[in-house]
PDB file of C-alpha atoms in Angstrom:
ATOM      1  CA  UNK A 562       0.000   0.000   0.000  1.00  0.00           C
ATOM      2  CA  UNK A 563       1.433   3.372  -1.078  1.00  0.00           C
ATOM      3  CA  UNK A 564       0.487   6.540   0.767  1.00  0.00           C
ATOM      4  CA  UNK A 565       0.688   9.711  -1.278  1.00  0.00           C
ATOM      5  CA  UNK A 566       2.271  12.764   0.299  1.00  0.00           C
ATOM      6  CA  UNK A 567       0.253  15.988   0.305  1.00  0.00           C
ATOM      7  CA  UNK A 568       1.574  19.523   0.059  1.00  0.00           C
ATOM      8  CA  UNK A 569       1.170  21.417   3.305  1.00  0.00           C
ATOM      9  CA  UNK A 570      -0.124  24.878   2.341  1.00  0.00           C
ATOM     10  CA  UNK A 571       0.514  26.221   5.827  1.00  0.00           C
ATOM     11  CA  UNK A 572       4.276  25.961   5.220  1.00  0.00           C
ATOM     12  CA  UNK A 573       4.242  28.084   2.086  1.00  0.00           C
ATOM     13  CA  UNK A 574       5.815  31.535   2.483  1.00  0.00           C
ATOM     14  CA  UNK A 575       6.007  32.476  -1.201  1.00  0.00           C
ATOM     15  CA  UNK A 576       3.217  35.033  -1.051  1.00  0.00           C
ATOM     16  CA  UNK A 577       4.795  36.869   1.869  1.00  0.00           C
ATOM     17  CA  UNK A 578       8.302  37.289   0.434  1.00  0.00           C
ATOM     18  CA  UNK A 579       7.977  38.050  -3.310  1.00  0.00           C
ATOM     19  CA  UNK A 580      11.355  39.803  -3.255  1.00  0.00           C
ATOM     20  CA  UNK A 581      13.225  36.739  -1.910  1.00  0.00           C
ATOM     21  CA  UNK A 582      14.647  33.621  -3.544  1.00  0.00           C
ATOM     22  CA  UNK A 583      12.940  30.610  -1.948  1.00  0.00           C
ATOM     23  CA  UNK A 584      14.400  27.101  -2.271  1.00  0.00           C
ATOM     24  CA  UNK A 585      12.720  23.796  -1.420  1.00  0.00           C
ATOM     25  CA  UNK A 586      14.409  20.375  -1.436  1.00  0.00           C
ATOM     26  CA  UNK A 587      11.731  17.794  -0.784  1.00  0.00           C
ATOM     27  CA  UNK A 588       9.529  14.948  -1.833  1.00  0.00           C
ATOM     28  CA  UNK A 589       6.851  16.720  -3.896  1.00  0.00           C
ATOM     29  CA  UNK A 590       3.439  16.911  -2.272  1.00  0.00           C
ATOM     30  CA  UNK A 591       0.185  16.597  -4.191  1.00  0.00           C
ATOM     31  CA  UNK A 592      -1.779  19.842  -4.129  1.00  0.00           C
ATOM     32  CA  UNK A 593      -5.513  19.605  -3.355  1.00  0.00           C
ATOM     33  CA  UNK A 594      -6.063  22.727  -5.462  1.00  0.00           C
ATOM     34  CA  UNK A 595      -4.093  25.077  -7.700  1.00  0.00           C
ATOM     35  CA  UNK A 596      -1.951  27.858  -6.247  1.00  0.00           C
ATOM     36  CA  UNK A 597       0.061  30.755  -7.645  1.00  0.00           C
ATOM     37  CA  UNK A 598       2.909  33.060  -6.650  1.00  0.00           C
ATOM     38  CA  UNK A 599       4.743  36.085  -7.997  1.00  0.00           C
ATOM     39  CA  UNK A 600       7.977  34.232  -8.775  1.00  0.00           C
ATOM     40  CA  UNK A 601       9.218  32.209 -11.723  1.00  0.00           C
ATOM     41  CA  UNK A 602       9.793  28.602 -10.685  1.00  0.00           C
ATOM     42  CA  UNK A 603      12.704  26.334 -11.581  1.00  0.00           C
ATOM     43  CA  UNK A 604      12.195  22.618 -10.910  1.00  0.00           C
ATOM     44  CA  UNK A 605      14.913  19.982 -11.074  1.00  0.00           C
ATOM     45  CA  UNK A 606      13.618  16.460 -10.629  1.00  0.00           C
ATOM     46  CA  UNK A 607      16.386  14.468  -8.980  1.00  0.00           C
ATOM     47  CA  UNK A 608      14.399  11.208  -8.841  1.00  0.00           C
ATOM     48  CA  UNK A 609      11.027   9.731  -9.732  1.00  0.00           C
ATOM     49  CA  UNK A 610       8.313  11.498 -11.708  1.00  0.00           C
ATOM     50  CA  UNK A 611       5.696  14.218 -11.188  1.00  0.00           C
ATOM     51  CA  UNK A 612       2.743  15.645 -13.096  1.00  0.00           C
ATOM     52  CA  UNK A 613       1.599  19.267 -13.103  1.00  0.00           C
ATOM     53  CA  UNK A 614      -1.724  20.679 -14.211  1.00  0.00           C
ATOM     54  CA  UNK A 615      -0.781  24.095 -15.526  1.00  0.00           C
ATOM     55  CA  UNK A 616      -2.913  26.970 -16.789  1.00  0.00           C
ATOM     56  CA  UNK A 617      -4.047  25.457 -20.095  1.00  0.00           C
ATOM     57  CA  UNK A 618      -1.788  22.407 -20.326  1.00  0.00           C
ATOM     58  CA  UNK A 619      -0.269  19.507 -18.398  1.00  0.00           C
ATOM     59  CA  UNK A 620       3.418  18.767 -17.861  1.00  0.00           C
ATOM     60  CA  UNK A 621       5.000  15.437 -16.937  1.00  0.00           C
ATOM     61  CA  UNK A 622       8.540  15.552 -15.533  1.00  0.00           C
ATOM     62  CA  UNK A 623      10.914  12.608 -15.137  1.00  0.00           C
ATOM     63  CA  UNK A 624      14.219  12.184 -13.285  1.00  0.00           C
ATOM     64  CA  UNK A 625      16.864  14.525 -14.694  1.00  0.00           C
ATOM     65  CA  UNK A 626      14.397  17.045 -16.127  1.00  0.00           C
ATOM     66  CA  UNK A 627      14.976  20.757 -15.584  1.00  0.00           C
ATOM     67  CA  UNK A 628      11.888  22.936 -16.002  1.00  0.00           C
ATOM     68  CA  UNK A 629      11.081  26.643 -15.891  1.00  0.00           C
ATOM     69  CA  UNK A 630       7.630  28.238 -15.675  1.00  0.00           C
ATOM     70  CA  UNK A 631       5.926  31.453 -14.539  1.00  0.00           C
ATOM     71  CA  UNK A 632       4.231  30.898 -11.189  1.00  0.00           C
ATOM     72  CA  UNK A 633       1.830  33.815 -11.529  1.00  0.00           C
ATOM     73  CA  UNK A 634      -0.716  31.606 -13.292  1.00  0.00           C
ATOM     74  CA  UNK A 635      -2.528  28.935 -11.254  1.00  0.00           C
ATOM     75  CA  UNK A 636      -0.732  25.578 -11.285  1.00  0.00           C
ATOM     76  CA  UNK A 637      -1.157  22.350  -9.375  1.00  0.00           C
ATOM     77  CA  UNK A 638       1.043  19.313  -8.760  1.00  0.00           C
ATOM     78  CA  UNK A 639      -1.465  16.484  -9.240  1.00  0.00           C
ATOM     79  CA  UNK A 640       0.667  13.333  -9.033  1.00  0.00           C
ATOM     80  CA  UNK A 641       4.093  12.187  -7.852  1.00  0.00           C
ATOM     81  CA  UNK A 642       5.763   8.813  -7.754  1.00  0.00           C
ATOM     82  CA  UNK A 643       6.646   7.329  -4.371  1.00  0.00           C
ATOM     83  CA  UNK A 644      10.365   7.930  -4.965  1.00  0.00           C
ATOM     84  CA  UNK A 645      10.003  11.475  -6.344  1.00  0.00           C
ATOM     85  CA  UNK A 646      12.409  14.112  -5.056  1.00  0.00           C
ATOM     86  CA  UNK A 647      12.978  17.584  -6.447  1.00  0.00           C
ATOM     87  CA  UNK A 648      14.645  20.922  -5.921  1.00  0.00           C
ATOM     88  CA  UNK A 649      12.247  23.836  -6.497  1.00  0.00           C
ATOM     89  CA  UNK A 650      13.803  27.293  -6.782  1.00  0.00           C
ATOM     90  CA  UNK A 651      11.484  30.309  -6.832  1.00  0.00           C
ATOM     91  CA  UNK A 652      13.060  33.403  -8.352  1.00  0.00           C
ATOM     92  CA  UNK A 653      11.660  36.949  -8.087  1.00  0.00           C
ATOM     93  CA  UNK A 654      10.546  38.319 -11.445  1.00  0.00           C
ATOM     94  CA  UNK A 655      13.520  40.684 -11.587  1.00  0.00           C
ATOM     95  CA  UNK A 656      15.856  37.710 -12.147  1.00  0.00           C
ATOM     96  CA  UNK A 657      13.773  36.404 -15.040  1.00  0.00           C
ATOM     97  CA  UNK A 658      14.592  39.581 -16.955  1.00  0.00           C
ATOM     98  CA  UNK A 659      18.291  38.996 -16.446  1.00  0.00           C
ATOM     99  CA  UNK A 660      17.999  35.990 -18.765  1.00  0.00           C
ATOM    100  CA  UNK A 661      18.992  36.309 -22.417  1.00  0.00           C
ATOM    101  CA  UNK A 662      16.381  34.021 -23.906  1.00  0.00           C
ATOM    102  CA  UNK A 663      14.952  34.758 -27.391  1.00  0.00           C
ATOM    103  CA  UNK A 664      12.094  37.309 -27.225  1.00  0.00           C
ATOM    104  CA  UNK A 665       9.529  34.837 -28.615  1.00  0.00           C
ATOM    105  CA  UNK A 666      10.475  32.274 -25.968  1.00  0.00           C
ATOM    106  CA  UNK A 667      10.306  34.895 -23.211  1.00  0.00           C
ATOM    107  CA  UNK A 668       6.837  35.931 -24.414  1.00  0.00           C
ATOM    108  CA  UNK A 669       5.598  32.340 -24.345  1.00  0.00           C
ATOM    109  CA  UNK A 670       6.966  31.780 -20.840  1.00  0.00           C
ATOM    110  CA  UNK A 671       5.358  34.919 -19.401  1.00  0.00           C
ATOM    111  CA  UNK A 672       2.068  33.820 -20.990  1.00  0.00           C
ATOM    112  CA  UNK A 673       2.042  30.379 -19.414  1.00  0.00           C
ATOM    113  CA  UNK A 674       4.305  28.007 -21.384  1.00  0.00           C
ATOM    114  CA  UNK A 675       6.661  25.587 -19.612  1.00  0.00           C
ATOM    115  CA  UNK A 676      10.279  25.122 -20.747  1.00  0.00           C
ATOM    116  CA  UNK A 677      11.721  21.636 -20.111  1.00  0.00           C
ATOM    117  CA  UNK A 678      15.149  20.215 -20.939  1.00  0.00           C
ATOM    118  CA  UNK A 679      14.886  17.348 -23.438  1.00  0.00           C
ATOM    119  CA  UNK A 680      18.102  15.539 -22.506  1.00  0.00           C
ATOM    120  CA  UNK A 681      19.380  15.011 -18.939  1.00  0.00           C
ATOM    121  CA  UNK A 682      22.630  16.793 -18.113  1.00  0.00           C
ATOM    122  CA  UNK A 683      24.697  14.790 -15.585  1.00  0.00           C
ATOM    123  CA  UNK A 684      26.113  18.022 -14.155  1.00  0.00           C
ATOM    124  CA  UNK A 685      22.681  19.410 -13.215  1.00  0.00           C
ATOM    125  CA  UNK A 686      22.260  17.314 -10.066  1.00  0.00           C
ATOM    126  CA  UNK A 687      25.463  18.302  -8.231  1.00  0.00           C
ATOM    127  CA  UNK A 688      25.349  21.882  -9.523  1.00  0.00           C
ATOM    128  CA  UNK A 689      21.769  22.509  -8.416  1.00  0.00           C
ATOM    129  CA  UNK A 690      22.451  20.955  -5.006  1.00  0.00           C
ATOM    130  CA  UNK A 691      25.378  23.368  -4.602  1.00  0.00           C
ATOM    131  CA  UNK A 692      23.326  26.342  -5.780  1.00  0.00           C
ATOM    132  CA  UNK A 693      20.570  25.426  -3.343  1.00  0.00           C
ATOM    133  CA  UNK A 694      23.082  25.367  -0.465  1.00  0.00           C
ATOM    134  CA  UNK A 695      24.566  28.690  -1.524  1.00  0.00           C
ATOM    135  CA  UNK A 696      21.128  30.304  -1.845  1.00  0.00           C
ATOM    136  CA  UNK A 697      20.374  29.255   1.728  1.00  0.00           C
ATOM    137  CA  UNK A 698      23.646  30.783   2.948  1.00  0.00           C
ATOM    138  CA  UNK A 699      23.935  33.891   5.125  1.00  0.00           C
ATOM    139  CA  UNK A 700      26.618  35.111   2.733  1.00  0.00           C
ATOM    140  CA  UNK A 701      25.204  37.513   0.156  1.00  0.00           C
ATOM    141  CA  UNK A 702      28.106  36.899  -2.248  1.00  0.00           C
ATOM    142  CA  UNK A 703      27.392  33.147  -2.259  1.00  0.00           C
ATOM    143  CA  UNK A 704      23.702  33.725  -2.866  1.00  0.00           C
ATOM    144  CA  UNK A 705      24.360  36.081  -5.771  1.00  0.00           C
ATOM    145  CA  UNK A 706      26.960  33.709  -7.237  1.00  0.00           C
ATOM    146  CA  UNK A 707      24.493  30.814  -7.155  1.00  0.00           C
ATOM    147  CA  UNK A 708      21.711  32.875  -8.755  1.00  0.00           C
ATOM    148  CA  UNK A 709      24.087  33.981 -11.502  1.00  0.00           C
ATOM    149  CA  UNK A 710      25.143  30.404 -12.268  1.00  0.00           C
ATOM    150  CA  UNK A 711      21.539  29.220 -12.290  1.00  0.00           C
ATOM    151  CA  UNK A 712      20.559  31.957 -14.746  1.00  0.00           C
ATOM    152  CA  UNK A 713      23.447  30.968 -17.032  1.00  0.00           C
ATOM    153  CA  UNK A 714      22.265  27.347 -16.916  1.00  0.00           C
ATOM    154  CA  UNK A 715      18.741  28.400 -17.898  1.00  0.00           C
ATOM    155  CA  UNK A 716      20.158  30.587 -20.696  1.00  0.00           C
ATOM    156  CA  UNK A 717      22.015  27.528 -22.015  1.00  0.00           C
ATOM    157  CA  UNK A 718      18.762  25.593 -22.437  1.00  0.00           C
ATOM    158  CA  UNK A 719      18.075  27.511 -25.685  1.00  0.00           C
ATOM    159  CA  UNK A 720      21.195  25.994 -27.279  1.00  0.00           C
ATOM    160  CA  UNK A 721      20.348  22.395 -26.382  1.00  0.00           C
ATOM    161  CA  UNK A 722      17.367  20.112 -27.095  1.00  0.00           C
ATOM    162  CA  UNK A 723      14.315  21.292 -25.154  1.00  0.00           C
ATOM    163  CA  UNK A 724      10.556  21.004 -25.258  1.00  0.00           C
ATOM    164  CA  UNK A 725       8.164  23.886 -24.816  1.00  0.00           C
ATOM    165  CA  UNK A 726       4.768  22.845 -23.468  1.00  0.00           C
ATOM    166  CA  UNK A 727       2.289  25.577 -24.337  1.00  0.00           C
ATOM    167  CA  UNK A 728      -1.271  26.448 -23.361  1.00  0.00           C
ATOM    168  CA  UNK A 729      -3.757  25.843 -26.120  1.00  0.00           C
ATOM    169  CA  UNK A 730      -4.000  28.742 -28.547  1.00  0.00           C
ATOM    170  CA  UNK A 731      -0.919  30.651 -27.338  1.00  0.00           C
ATOM    171  CA  UNK A 732       0.261  33.005 -30.086  1.00  0.00           C
ATOM    172  CA  UNK A 733       3.780  34.211 -30.753  1.00  0.00           C
ATOM    173  CA  UNK A 734       4.710  37.531 -29.229  1.00  0.00           C
ATOM    174  CA  UNK A 735       5.595  40.527 -31.316  1.00  0.00           C
ATOM    175  CA  UNK A 736       7.791  42.227 -28.749  1.00  0.00           C
ATOM    176  CA  UNK A 737      11.390  42.895 -29.650  1.00  0.00           C
ATOM    177  CA  UNK A 738      14.478  42.737 -27.443  1.00  0.00           C
ATOM    178  CA  UNK A 739      14.444  44.853 -24.289  1.00  0.00           C
ATOM    179  CA  UNK A 740      17.331  47.320 -23.961  1.00  0.00           C
ATOM    180  CA  UNK A 741      19.492  47.498 -20.851  1.00  0.00           C
ATOM    181  CA  UNK A 742      17.952  50.738 -19.555  1.00  0.00           C
ATOM    182  CA  UNK A 743      14.464  49.242 -19.828  1.00  0.00           C
ATOM    183  CA  UNK A 744      15.650  46.139 -17.978  1.00  0.00           C
ATOM    184  CA  UNK A 745      17.010  48.332 -15.191  1.00  0.00           C
ATOM    185  CA  UNK A 746      13.704  50.193 -15.044  1.00  0.00           C
ATOM    186  CA  UNK A 747      11.791  46.908 -14.817  1.00  0.00           C
ATOM    187  CA  UNK A 748      14.075  45.795 -11.993  1.00  0.00           C
ATOM    188  CA  UNK A 749      13.462  49.019 -10.074  1.00  0.00           C
ATOM    189  CA  UNK A 750       9.709  48.756 -10.685  1.00  0.00           C
ATOM    190  CA  UNK A 751       9.564  45.125  -9.495  1.00  0.00           C
ATOM    191  CA  UNK A 752      11.577  45.947  -6.377  1.00  0.00           C
ATOM    192  CA  UNK A 753       9.339  48.913  -5.515  1.00  0.00           C
ATOM    193  CA  UNK A 754       6.136  46.931  -6.005  1.00  0.00           C
ATOM    194  CA  UNK A 755       7.487  44.000  -3.969  1.00  0.00           C
ATOM    195  CA  UNK A 756       8.189  46.317  -1.048  1.00  0.00           C
ATOM    196  CA  UNK A 757       4.986  48.367  -1.266  1.00  0.00           C
ATOM    197  CA  UNK A 758       2.201  46.246  -2.778  1.00  0.00           C
ATOM    198  CA  UNK A 759       0.225  46.238   0.478  1.00  0.00           C
ATOM    199  CA  UNK A 760       0.071  50.038   0.385  1.00  0.00           C
ATOM    200  CA  UNK A 761      -2.183  52.254  -1.753  1.00  0.00           C
ATOM    201  CA  UNK A 762       0.117  52.675  -4.773  1.00  0.00           C
ATOM    202  CA  UNK A 763      -0.646  53.566  -8.390  1.00  0.00           C
ATOM    203  CA  UNK A 764       1.206  53.971 -11.687  1.00  0.00           C
ATOM    204  CA  UNK A 765       2.476  57.427 -10.704  1.00  0.00           C
ATOM    205  CA  UNK A 766       4.082  56.088  -7.507  1.00  0.00           C
ATOM    206  CA  UNK A 767       5.546  53.078  -9.328  1.00  0.00           C
ATOM    207  CA  UNK A 768       6.962  55.114 -12.211  1.00  0.00           C
ATOM    208  CA  UNK A 769       8.373  57.667  -9.776  1.00  0.00           C
ATOM    209  CA  UNK A 770      10.483  54.960  -8.140  1.00  0.00           C
ATOM    210  CA  UNK A 771      12.334  54.558 -11.459  1.00  0.00           C
ATOM    211  CA  UNK A 772      12.198  58.292 -12.319  1.00  0.00           C
ATOM    212  CA  UNK A 773      10.295  57.642 -15.547  1.00  0.00           C
ATOM    213  CA  UNK A 774       6.945  58.781 -16.957  1.00  0.00           C
ATOM    214  CA  UNK A 775       3.913  56.685 -15.898  1.00  0.00           C
ATOM    215  CA  UNK A 776       2.883  56.013 -19.522  1.00  0.00           C
ATOM    216  CA  UNK A 777       6.366  54.755 -20.343  1.00  0.00           C
ATOM    217  CA  UNK A 778       6.425  52.610 -17.198  1.00  0.00           C
ATOM    218  CA  UNK A 779       3.098  51.020 -18.130  1.00  0.00           C
ATOM    219  CA  UNK A 780       4.241  50.438 -21.707  1.00  0.00           C
ATOM    220  CA  UNK A 781       7.625  48.846 -20.973  1.00  0.00           C
ATOM    221  CA  UNK A 782       6.234  46.683 -18.175  1.00  0.00           C
ATOM    222  CA  UNK A 783       3.394  45.387 -20.346  1.00  0.00           C
ATOM    223  CA  UNK A 784       5.771  44.724 -23.227  1.00  0.00           C
ATOM    224  CA  UNK A 785       8.164  42.801 -21.001  1.00  0.00           C
ATOM    225  CA  UNK A 786       5.842  40.803 -18.777  1.00  0.00           C
ATOM    226  CA  UNK A 787       2.526  40.553 -20.587  1.00  0.00           C
ATOM    227  CA  UNK A 788       0.924  42.123 -17.501  1.00  0.00           C
ATOM    228  CA  UNK A 789      -0.180  45.632 -16.692  1.00  0.00           C
ATOM    229  CA  UNK A 790       1.266  47.298 -13.612  1.00  0.00           C
ATOM    230  CA  UNK A 791      -2.093  46.953 -11.887  1.00  0.00           C
ATOM    231  CA  UNK A 792      -2.280  43.239 -12.717  1.00  0.00           C
ATOM    232  CA  UNK A 793       1.161  42.680 -11.195  1.00  0.00           C
ATOM    233  CA  UNK A 794       0.295  44.625  -8.045  1.00  0.00           C
ATOM    234  CA  UNK A 795      -2.890  42.573  -7.738  1.00  0.00           C
ATOM    235  CA  UNK A 796      -0.933  39.356  -8.251  1.00  0.00           C
ATOM    236  CA  UNK A 797       1.330  40.121  -5.296  1.00  0.00           C
ATOM    237  CA  UNK A 798      -1.676  41.087  -3.189  1.00  0.00           C
ATOM    238  CA  UNK A 799      -3.484  37.890  -4.145  1.00  0.00           C
ATOM    239  CA  UNK A 800      -0.388  35.808  -3.403  1.00  0.00           C
ATOM    240  CA  UNK A 801      -0.108  37.405   0.024  1.00  0.00           C
ATOM    241  CA  UNK A 802      -3.817  36.844   0.637  1.00  0.00           C
ATOM    242  CA  UNK A 803      -3.442  33.235  -0.430  1.00  0.00           C
ATOM    243  CA  UNK A 804      -0.726  32.699   2.179  1.00  0.00           C
ATOM    244  CA  UNK A 805      -2.938  34.238   4.879  1.00  0.00           C
ATOM    245  CA  UNK A 806      -5.920  32.094   3.904  1.00  0.00           C
ATOM    246  CA  UNK A 807      -3.819  28.929   4.028  1.00  0.00           C
ATOM    247  CA  UNK A 808      -1.971  29.695   7.237  1.00  0.00           C
ATOM    248  CA  UNK A 809      -4.322  31.734   9.435  1.00  0.00           C
ATOM    249  CA  UNK A 810      -7.968  31.743  10.458  1.00  0.00           C
ATOM    250  CA  UNK A 811      -8.516  35.466   9.993  1.00  0.00           C
ATOM    251  CA  UNK A 812     -11.853  36.442   8.456  1.00  0.00           C
ATOM    252  CA  UNK A 813     -11.900  37.286   4.766  1.00  0.00           C
ATOM    253  CA  UNK A 814     -12.330  41.025   5.358  1.00  0.00           C
ATOM    254  CA  UNK A 815      -9.137  41.178   7.411  1.00  0.00           C
ATOM    255  CA  UNK A 816      -7.280  39.161   4.763  1.00  0.00           C
ATOM    256  CA  UNK A 817      -8.456  41.623   2.110  1.00  0.00           C
ATOM    257  CA  UNK A 818      -7.355  44.680   4.093  1.00  0.00           C
ATOM    258  CA  UNK A 819      -4.001  43.191   5.151  1.00  0.00           C
ATOM    259  CA  UNK A 820      -3.250  42.241   1.545  1.00  0.00           C
ATOM    260  CA  UNK A 821      -3.695  45.776   0.260  1.00  0.00           C
ATOM    261  CA  UNK A 822      -7.164  45.648  -1.256  1.00  0.00           C
ATOM    262  CA  UNK A 823      -9.276  48.719  -0.620  1.00  0.00           C
ATOM    263  CA  UNK A 824     -12.542  46.814  -0.304  1.00  0.00           C
ATOM    264  CA  UNK A 825     -13.916  43.338   0.230  1.00  0.00           C
ATOM    265  CA  UNK A 826     -15.768  43.450  -3.098  1.00  0.00           C
ATOM    266  CA  UNK A 827     -12.574  44.281  -5.022  1.00  0.00           C
ATOM    267  CA  UNK A 828     -10.770  41.443  -3.240  1.00  0.00           C
ATOM    268  CA  UNK A 829     -13.507  38.908  -3.952  1.00  0.00           C
ATOM    269  CA  UNK A 830     -13.675  39.903  -7.622  1.00  0.00           C
ATOM    270  CA  UNK A 831      -9.903  39.645  -8.118  1.00  0.00           C
ATOM    271  CA  UNK A 832      -9.660  36.404  -6.156  1.00  0.00           C
ATOM    272  CA  UNK A 833     -12.428  34.721  -8.153  1.00  0.00           C
ATOM    273  CA  UNK A 834     -10.728  35.783 -11.372  1.00  0.00           C
ATOM    274  CA  UNK A 835      -7.480  33.950 -10.540  1.00  0.00           C
ATOM    275  CA  UNK A 836      -8.802  31.058  -8.423  1.00  0.00           C
ATOM    276  CA  UNK A 837     -12.204  30.461  -9.956  1.00  0.00           C
ATOM    277  CA  UNK A 838     -13.803  30.405  -6.505  1.00  0.00           C
ATOM    278  CA  UNK A 839     -14.373  32.592  -3.460  1.00  0.00           C
ATOM    279  CA  UNK A 840     -11.607  33.076  -0.861  1.00  0.00           C
ATOM    280  CA  UNK A 841     -13.619  31.055   1.692  1.00  0.00           C
ATOM    281  CA  UNK A 842     -14.114  28.157  -0.725  1.00  0.00           C
ATOM    282  CA  UNK A 843     -10.425  28.268  -1.643  1.00  0.00           C
ATOM    283  CA  UNK A 844      -9.402  28.042   2.011  1.00  0.00           C
ATOM    284  CA  UNK A 845     -11.750  25.117   2.585  1.00  0.00           C
ATOM    285  CA  UNK A 846     -10.617  23.230  -0.535  1.00  0.00           C
ATOM    286  CA  UNK A 847      -6.903  23.861   0.017  1.00  0.00           C
ATOM    287  CA  UNK A 848      -7.041  22.490   3.556  1.00  0.00           C
ATOM    288  CA  UNK A 849      -8.938  19.370   2.546  1.00  0.00           C
ATOM    289  CA  UNK A 850      -6.697  16.318   2.234  1.00  0.00           C
ATOM    290  CA  UNK A 851      -8.418  13.101   1.171  1.00  0.00           C
ATOM    291  CA  UNK A 852      -6.738   9.836   2.053  1.00  0.00           C
ATOM    292  CA  UNK A 853      -4.956   8.377  -0.989  1.00  0.00           C
ATOM    293  CA  UNK A 854      -3.643   4.839  -0.935  1.00  0.00           C
TER     294      UNK A 854
END
């Protein structure tokens, strides 16, 4: 008799620290419902197999696979073999824009596609274990070194066999390469939003942090991420609210206010849009763990 392991939502901190790199080394847990977060996610499957239900497609990963996907769209780990073990690295959005992937590939990733290595690389296992240790270090230089090496490894995926698993009907992007100044502006914008999303901020405040015009800030952010500034602010608020709903027993009104929403109605509308259900129903479903044998 095999007992499946379930993901414990109460241990998730992703929604509370969107500006941090978060690393998990664990046996994957089956998720009773989809979740989301404001980081891109890198998965390396060291052993076994797992299956994800993504936003518009499914992805099966086997031992040795390296995968990258945008966590801002709802996704759910729906199955894992008994021997499955993976390293999951969650990178703030600012690091995604340090990559030098082709513009069309970047567009597809920000719109929900999943990038997976097609041939195992024997160096991935020991390298990713080392990067995970470095990222957990108190030494800032080690953390930055590990992030830099990980980004180079992801960049290299474009030169080797890979598969791109796409949502149904995803079209190619028309955006061109982003110049260095725009990348710096995006980084400043992401950092400001990550630090202030629970406050009452708008495009003027966000653009002011990078000393650029609000219309330009909205344009370059949309071009780069596929999201409006308001959608990204809401994503961080919803991710924070998700963490509160999973961890605490606060009433929904308090969750809405603590997450930065100005009203309960605005919170409920935004939450239903991403989760497909009310905050109360999400909390109830996420905490439900049926016995699987």
